[in-house]
Short mmCIF file of C-alpha atoms and ligand atoms in Angstrom, two decimals:
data_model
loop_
_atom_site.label_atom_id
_atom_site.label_comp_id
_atom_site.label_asym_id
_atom_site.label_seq_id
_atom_site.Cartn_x
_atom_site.Cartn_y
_atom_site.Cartn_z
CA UNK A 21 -136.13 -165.58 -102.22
CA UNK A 22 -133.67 -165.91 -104.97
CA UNK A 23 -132.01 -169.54 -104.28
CA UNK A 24 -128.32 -169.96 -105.00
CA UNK A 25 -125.86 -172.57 -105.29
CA UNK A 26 -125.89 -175.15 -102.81
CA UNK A 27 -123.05 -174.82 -100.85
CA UNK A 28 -123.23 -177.69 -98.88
CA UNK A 29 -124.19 -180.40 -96.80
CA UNK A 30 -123.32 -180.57 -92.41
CA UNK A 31 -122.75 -183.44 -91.38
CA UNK A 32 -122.67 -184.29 -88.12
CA UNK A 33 -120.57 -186.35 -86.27
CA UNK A 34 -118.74 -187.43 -83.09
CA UNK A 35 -115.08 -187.87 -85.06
CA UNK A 36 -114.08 -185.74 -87.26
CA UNK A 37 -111.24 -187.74 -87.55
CA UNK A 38 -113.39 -190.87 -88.30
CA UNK A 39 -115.63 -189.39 -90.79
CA UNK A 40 -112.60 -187.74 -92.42
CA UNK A 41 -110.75 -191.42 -92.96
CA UNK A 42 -114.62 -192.84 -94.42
CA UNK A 43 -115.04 -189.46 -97.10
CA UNK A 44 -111.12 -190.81 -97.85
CA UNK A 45 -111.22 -193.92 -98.09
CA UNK A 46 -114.82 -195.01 -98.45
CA UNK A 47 -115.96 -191.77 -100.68
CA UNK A 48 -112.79 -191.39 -102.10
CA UNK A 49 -112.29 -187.76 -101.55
CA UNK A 50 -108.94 -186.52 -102.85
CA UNK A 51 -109.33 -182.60 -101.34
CA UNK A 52 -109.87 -182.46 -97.45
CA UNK A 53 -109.01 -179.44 -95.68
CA UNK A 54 -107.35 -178.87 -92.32
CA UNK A 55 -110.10 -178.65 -89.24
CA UNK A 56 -110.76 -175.80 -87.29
CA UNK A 57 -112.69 -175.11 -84.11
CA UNK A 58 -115.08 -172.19 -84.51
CA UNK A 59 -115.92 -171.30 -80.92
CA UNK A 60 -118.55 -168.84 -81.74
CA UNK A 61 -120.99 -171.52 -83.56
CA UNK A 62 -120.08 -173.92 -80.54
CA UNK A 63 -118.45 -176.48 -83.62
CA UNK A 64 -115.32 -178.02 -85.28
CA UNK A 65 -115.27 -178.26 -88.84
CA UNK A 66 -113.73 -179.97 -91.56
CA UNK A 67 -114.62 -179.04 -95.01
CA UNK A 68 -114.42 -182.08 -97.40
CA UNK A 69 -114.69 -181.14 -101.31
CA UNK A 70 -116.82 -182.44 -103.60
CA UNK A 71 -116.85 -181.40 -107.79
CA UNK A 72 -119.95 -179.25 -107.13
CA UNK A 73 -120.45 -178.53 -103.12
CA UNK A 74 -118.87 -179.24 -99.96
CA UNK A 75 -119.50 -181.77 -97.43
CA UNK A 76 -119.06 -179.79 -93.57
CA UNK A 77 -118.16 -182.57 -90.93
CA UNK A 78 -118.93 -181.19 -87.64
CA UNK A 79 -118.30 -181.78 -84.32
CA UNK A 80 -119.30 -180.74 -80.82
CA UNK A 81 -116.96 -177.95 -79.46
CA UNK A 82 -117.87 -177.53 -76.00
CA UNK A 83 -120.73 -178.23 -73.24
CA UNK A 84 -123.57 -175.65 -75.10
CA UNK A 85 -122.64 -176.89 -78.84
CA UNK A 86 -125.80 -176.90 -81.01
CA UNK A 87 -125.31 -180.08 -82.07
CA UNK A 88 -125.52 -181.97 -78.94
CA UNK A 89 -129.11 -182.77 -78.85
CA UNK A 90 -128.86 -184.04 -82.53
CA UNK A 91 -126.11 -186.75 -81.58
CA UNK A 92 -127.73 -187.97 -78.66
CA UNK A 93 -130.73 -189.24 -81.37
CA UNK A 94 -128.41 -190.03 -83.81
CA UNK A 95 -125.15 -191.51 -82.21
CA UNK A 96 -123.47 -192.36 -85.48
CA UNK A 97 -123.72 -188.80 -86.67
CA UNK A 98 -125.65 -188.17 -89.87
CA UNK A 99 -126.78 -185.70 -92.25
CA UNK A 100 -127.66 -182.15 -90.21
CA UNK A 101 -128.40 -179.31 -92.62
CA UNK A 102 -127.84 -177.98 -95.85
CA UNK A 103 -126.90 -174.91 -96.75
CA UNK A 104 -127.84 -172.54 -99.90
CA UNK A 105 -126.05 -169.51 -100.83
CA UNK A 106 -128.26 -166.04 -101.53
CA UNK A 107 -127.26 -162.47 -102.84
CA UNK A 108 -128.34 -161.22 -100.00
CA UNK A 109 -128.35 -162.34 -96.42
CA UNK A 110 -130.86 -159.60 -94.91
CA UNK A 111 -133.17 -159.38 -97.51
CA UNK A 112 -133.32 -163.10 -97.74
CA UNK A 113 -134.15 -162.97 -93.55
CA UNK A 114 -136.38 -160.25 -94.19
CA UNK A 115 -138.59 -163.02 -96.62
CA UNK A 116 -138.45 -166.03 -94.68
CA UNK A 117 -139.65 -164.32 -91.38
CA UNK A 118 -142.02 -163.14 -94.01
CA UNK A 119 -143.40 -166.09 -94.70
CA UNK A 120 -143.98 -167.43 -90.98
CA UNK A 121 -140.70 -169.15 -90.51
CA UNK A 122 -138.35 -169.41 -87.72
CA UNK A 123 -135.21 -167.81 -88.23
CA UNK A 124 -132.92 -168.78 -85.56
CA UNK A 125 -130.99 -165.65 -84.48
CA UNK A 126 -129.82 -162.41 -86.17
CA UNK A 127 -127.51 -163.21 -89.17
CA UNK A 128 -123.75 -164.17 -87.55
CA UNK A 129 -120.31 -165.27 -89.42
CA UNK A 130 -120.22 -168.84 -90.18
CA UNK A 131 -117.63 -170.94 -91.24
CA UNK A 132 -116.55 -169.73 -94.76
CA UNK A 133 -116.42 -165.89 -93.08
CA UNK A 134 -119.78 -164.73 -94.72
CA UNK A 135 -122.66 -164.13 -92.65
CA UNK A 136 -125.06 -167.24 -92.07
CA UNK A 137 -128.10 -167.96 -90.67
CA UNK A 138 -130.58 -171.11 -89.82
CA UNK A 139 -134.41 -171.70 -90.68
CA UNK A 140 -136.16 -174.22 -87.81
CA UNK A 141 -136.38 -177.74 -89.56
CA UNK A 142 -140.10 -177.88 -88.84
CA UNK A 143 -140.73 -175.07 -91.08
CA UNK A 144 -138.62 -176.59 -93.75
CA UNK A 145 -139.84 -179.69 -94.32
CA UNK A 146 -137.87 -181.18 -91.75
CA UNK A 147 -134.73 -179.94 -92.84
CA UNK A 148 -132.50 -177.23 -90.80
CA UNK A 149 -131.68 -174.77 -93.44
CA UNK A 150 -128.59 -172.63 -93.39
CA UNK A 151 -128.68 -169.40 -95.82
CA UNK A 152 -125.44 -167.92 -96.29
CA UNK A 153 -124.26 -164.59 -98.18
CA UNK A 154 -122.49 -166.07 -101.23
CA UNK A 155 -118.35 -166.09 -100.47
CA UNK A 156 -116.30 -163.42 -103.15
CA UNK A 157 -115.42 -165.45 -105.73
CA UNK A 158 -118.80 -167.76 -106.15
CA UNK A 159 -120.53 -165.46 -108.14
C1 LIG B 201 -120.31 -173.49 -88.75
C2 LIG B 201 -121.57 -173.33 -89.45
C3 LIG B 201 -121.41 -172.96 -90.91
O1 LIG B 201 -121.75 -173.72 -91.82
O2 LIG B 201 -120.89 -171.85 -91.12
C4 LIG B 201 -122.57 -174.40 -89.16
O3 LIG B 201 -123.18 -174.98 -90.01
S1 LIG B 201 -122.82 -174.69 -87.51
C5 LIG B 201 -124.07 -175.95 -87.41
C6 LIG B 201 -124.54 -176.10 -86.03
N1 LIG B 201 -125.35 -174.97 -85.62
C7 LIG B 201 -126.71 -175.01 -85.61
O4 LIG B 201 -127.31 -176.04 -85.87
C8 LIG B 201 -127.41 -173.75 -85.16
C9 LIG B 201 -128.89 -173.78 -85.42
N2 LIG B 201 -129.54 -174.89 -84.72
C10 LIG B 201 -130.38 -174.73 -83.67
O5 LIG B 201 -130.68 -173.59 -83.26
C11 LIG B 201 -130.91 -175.97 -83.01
O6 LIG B 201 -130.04 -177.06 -83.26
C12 LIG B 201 -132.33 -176.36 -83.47
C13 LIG B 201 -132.40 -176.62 -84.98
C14 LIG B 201 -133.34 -175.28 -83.08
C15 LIG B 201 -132.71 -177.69 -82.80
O7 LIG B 201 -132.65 -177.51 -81.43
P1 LIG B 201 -132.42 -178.75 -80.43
O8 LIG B 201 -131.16 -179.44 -80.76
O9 LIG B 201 -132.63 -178.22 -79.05
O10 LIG B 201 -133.47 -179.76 -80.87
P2 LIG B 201 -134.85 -180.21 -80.26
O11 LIG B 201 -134.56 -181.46 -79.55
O12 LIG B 201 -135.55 -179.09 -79.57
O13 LIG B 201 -135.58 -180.52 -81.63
C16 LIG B 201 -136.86 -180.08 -81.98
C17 LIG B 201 -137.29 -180.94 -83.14
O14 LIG B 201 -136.44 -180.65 -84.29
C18 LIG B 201 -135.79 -181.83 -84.72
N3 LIG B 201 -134.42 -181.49 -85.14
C19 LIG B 201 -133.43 -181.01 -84.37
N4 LIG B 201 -132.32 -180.82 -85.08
C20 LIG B 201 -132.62 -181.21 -86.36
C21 LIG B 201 -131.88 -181.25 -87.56
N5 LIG B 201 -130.62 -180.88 -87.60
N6 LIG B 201 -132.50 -181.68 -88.68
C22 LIG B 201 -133.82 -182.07 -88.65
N7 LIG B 201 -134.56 -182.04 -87.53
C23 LIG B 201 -133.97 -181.62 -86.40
C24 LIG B 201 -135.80 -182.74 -83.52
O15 LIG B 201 -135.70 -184.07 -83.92
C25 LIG B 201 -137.12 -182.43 -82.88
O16 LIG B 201 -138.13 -183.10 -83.57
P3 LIG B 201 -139.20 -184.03 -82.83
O17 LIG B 201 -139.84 -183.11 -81.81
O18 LIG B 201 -140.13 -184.45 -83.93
O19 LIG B 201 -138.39 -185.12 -82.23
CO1 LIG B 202 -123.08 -175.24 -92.12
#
């Protein structure tokens, strides 16, 4: 696989609100965007900038969100994937299932509009890696 730019890190947490005043006031972010619930991934987001990558605060939206499971261990919230941007989504699916790892699902839109998809943590080092098709204007 060719790897890209990180694009960033999730972050999981059970405010959105909360974490947003501790990247503010703690982390002193001066570029936070406007949330939005994306129903289809079962999240809200709020993208926090950083000089280099974003930070992707999200939060459970709705009974069957993913990210249940991963608050219920970790109550405060905490670091829940990163995510690395690739020429090509397919052909980057096509090598990972390649190589014996779980993909999780066919490639969907995520959060910047672009397709996405997930790689099981236990295949990766025990970290849930999200590939996504670089945005227009990151190249
Ligand atoms: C909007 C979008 C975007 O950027 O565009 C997003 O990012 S949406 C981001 C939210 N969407 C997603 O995460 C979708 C993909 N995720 C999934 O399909 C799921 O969350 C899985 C990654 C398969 C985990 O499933 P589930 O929550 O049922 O966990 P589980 O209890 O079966 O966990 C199995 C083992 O994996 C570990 N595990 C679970 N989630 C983990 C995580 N985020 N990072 C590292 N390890 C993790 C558990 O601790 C457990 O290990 P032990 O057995 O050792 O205890
Ligand atoms: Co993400």
């Amino acid at each position: 696989m060719k790897l890209g730019r990180l694009n960033h890190v999730g972050v999981a947490t059970p405010s959105i609100e909360a974490s947003v005043a501790h990247w503010r006031d703690v982390m002193g972010a001066t570029k936070i965007h406007e949330p939005f619930d994306l129903p289809a991934q079962g999240v809200k987001v709020c993208f926090v900038d950083t000089p280099n990558a974003q930070i992707e605060l999200i939060e459970p939206l709705g009974a069957d969100s993913p990210i249940h499971g991963f608050l219920a261990k970790n109550p405060l919230g905490g670091q829940h994937h990163i995510c690395f941007e690739v020429p090509d989504i397919h052909a980057a699916r096509d090598e990972f299932i390649a190589l014996g790892k779980r993909v999780l699902g066919e490639p969907r839109i995520g959060a910047h509009g672009t397709l996405i998809f997930f790689v099981h943590p236990k295949d990766m080092g025990g970290m849930l890696t999200e590939i996504m098709e670089t945005p227009n204007g990151n190249h």
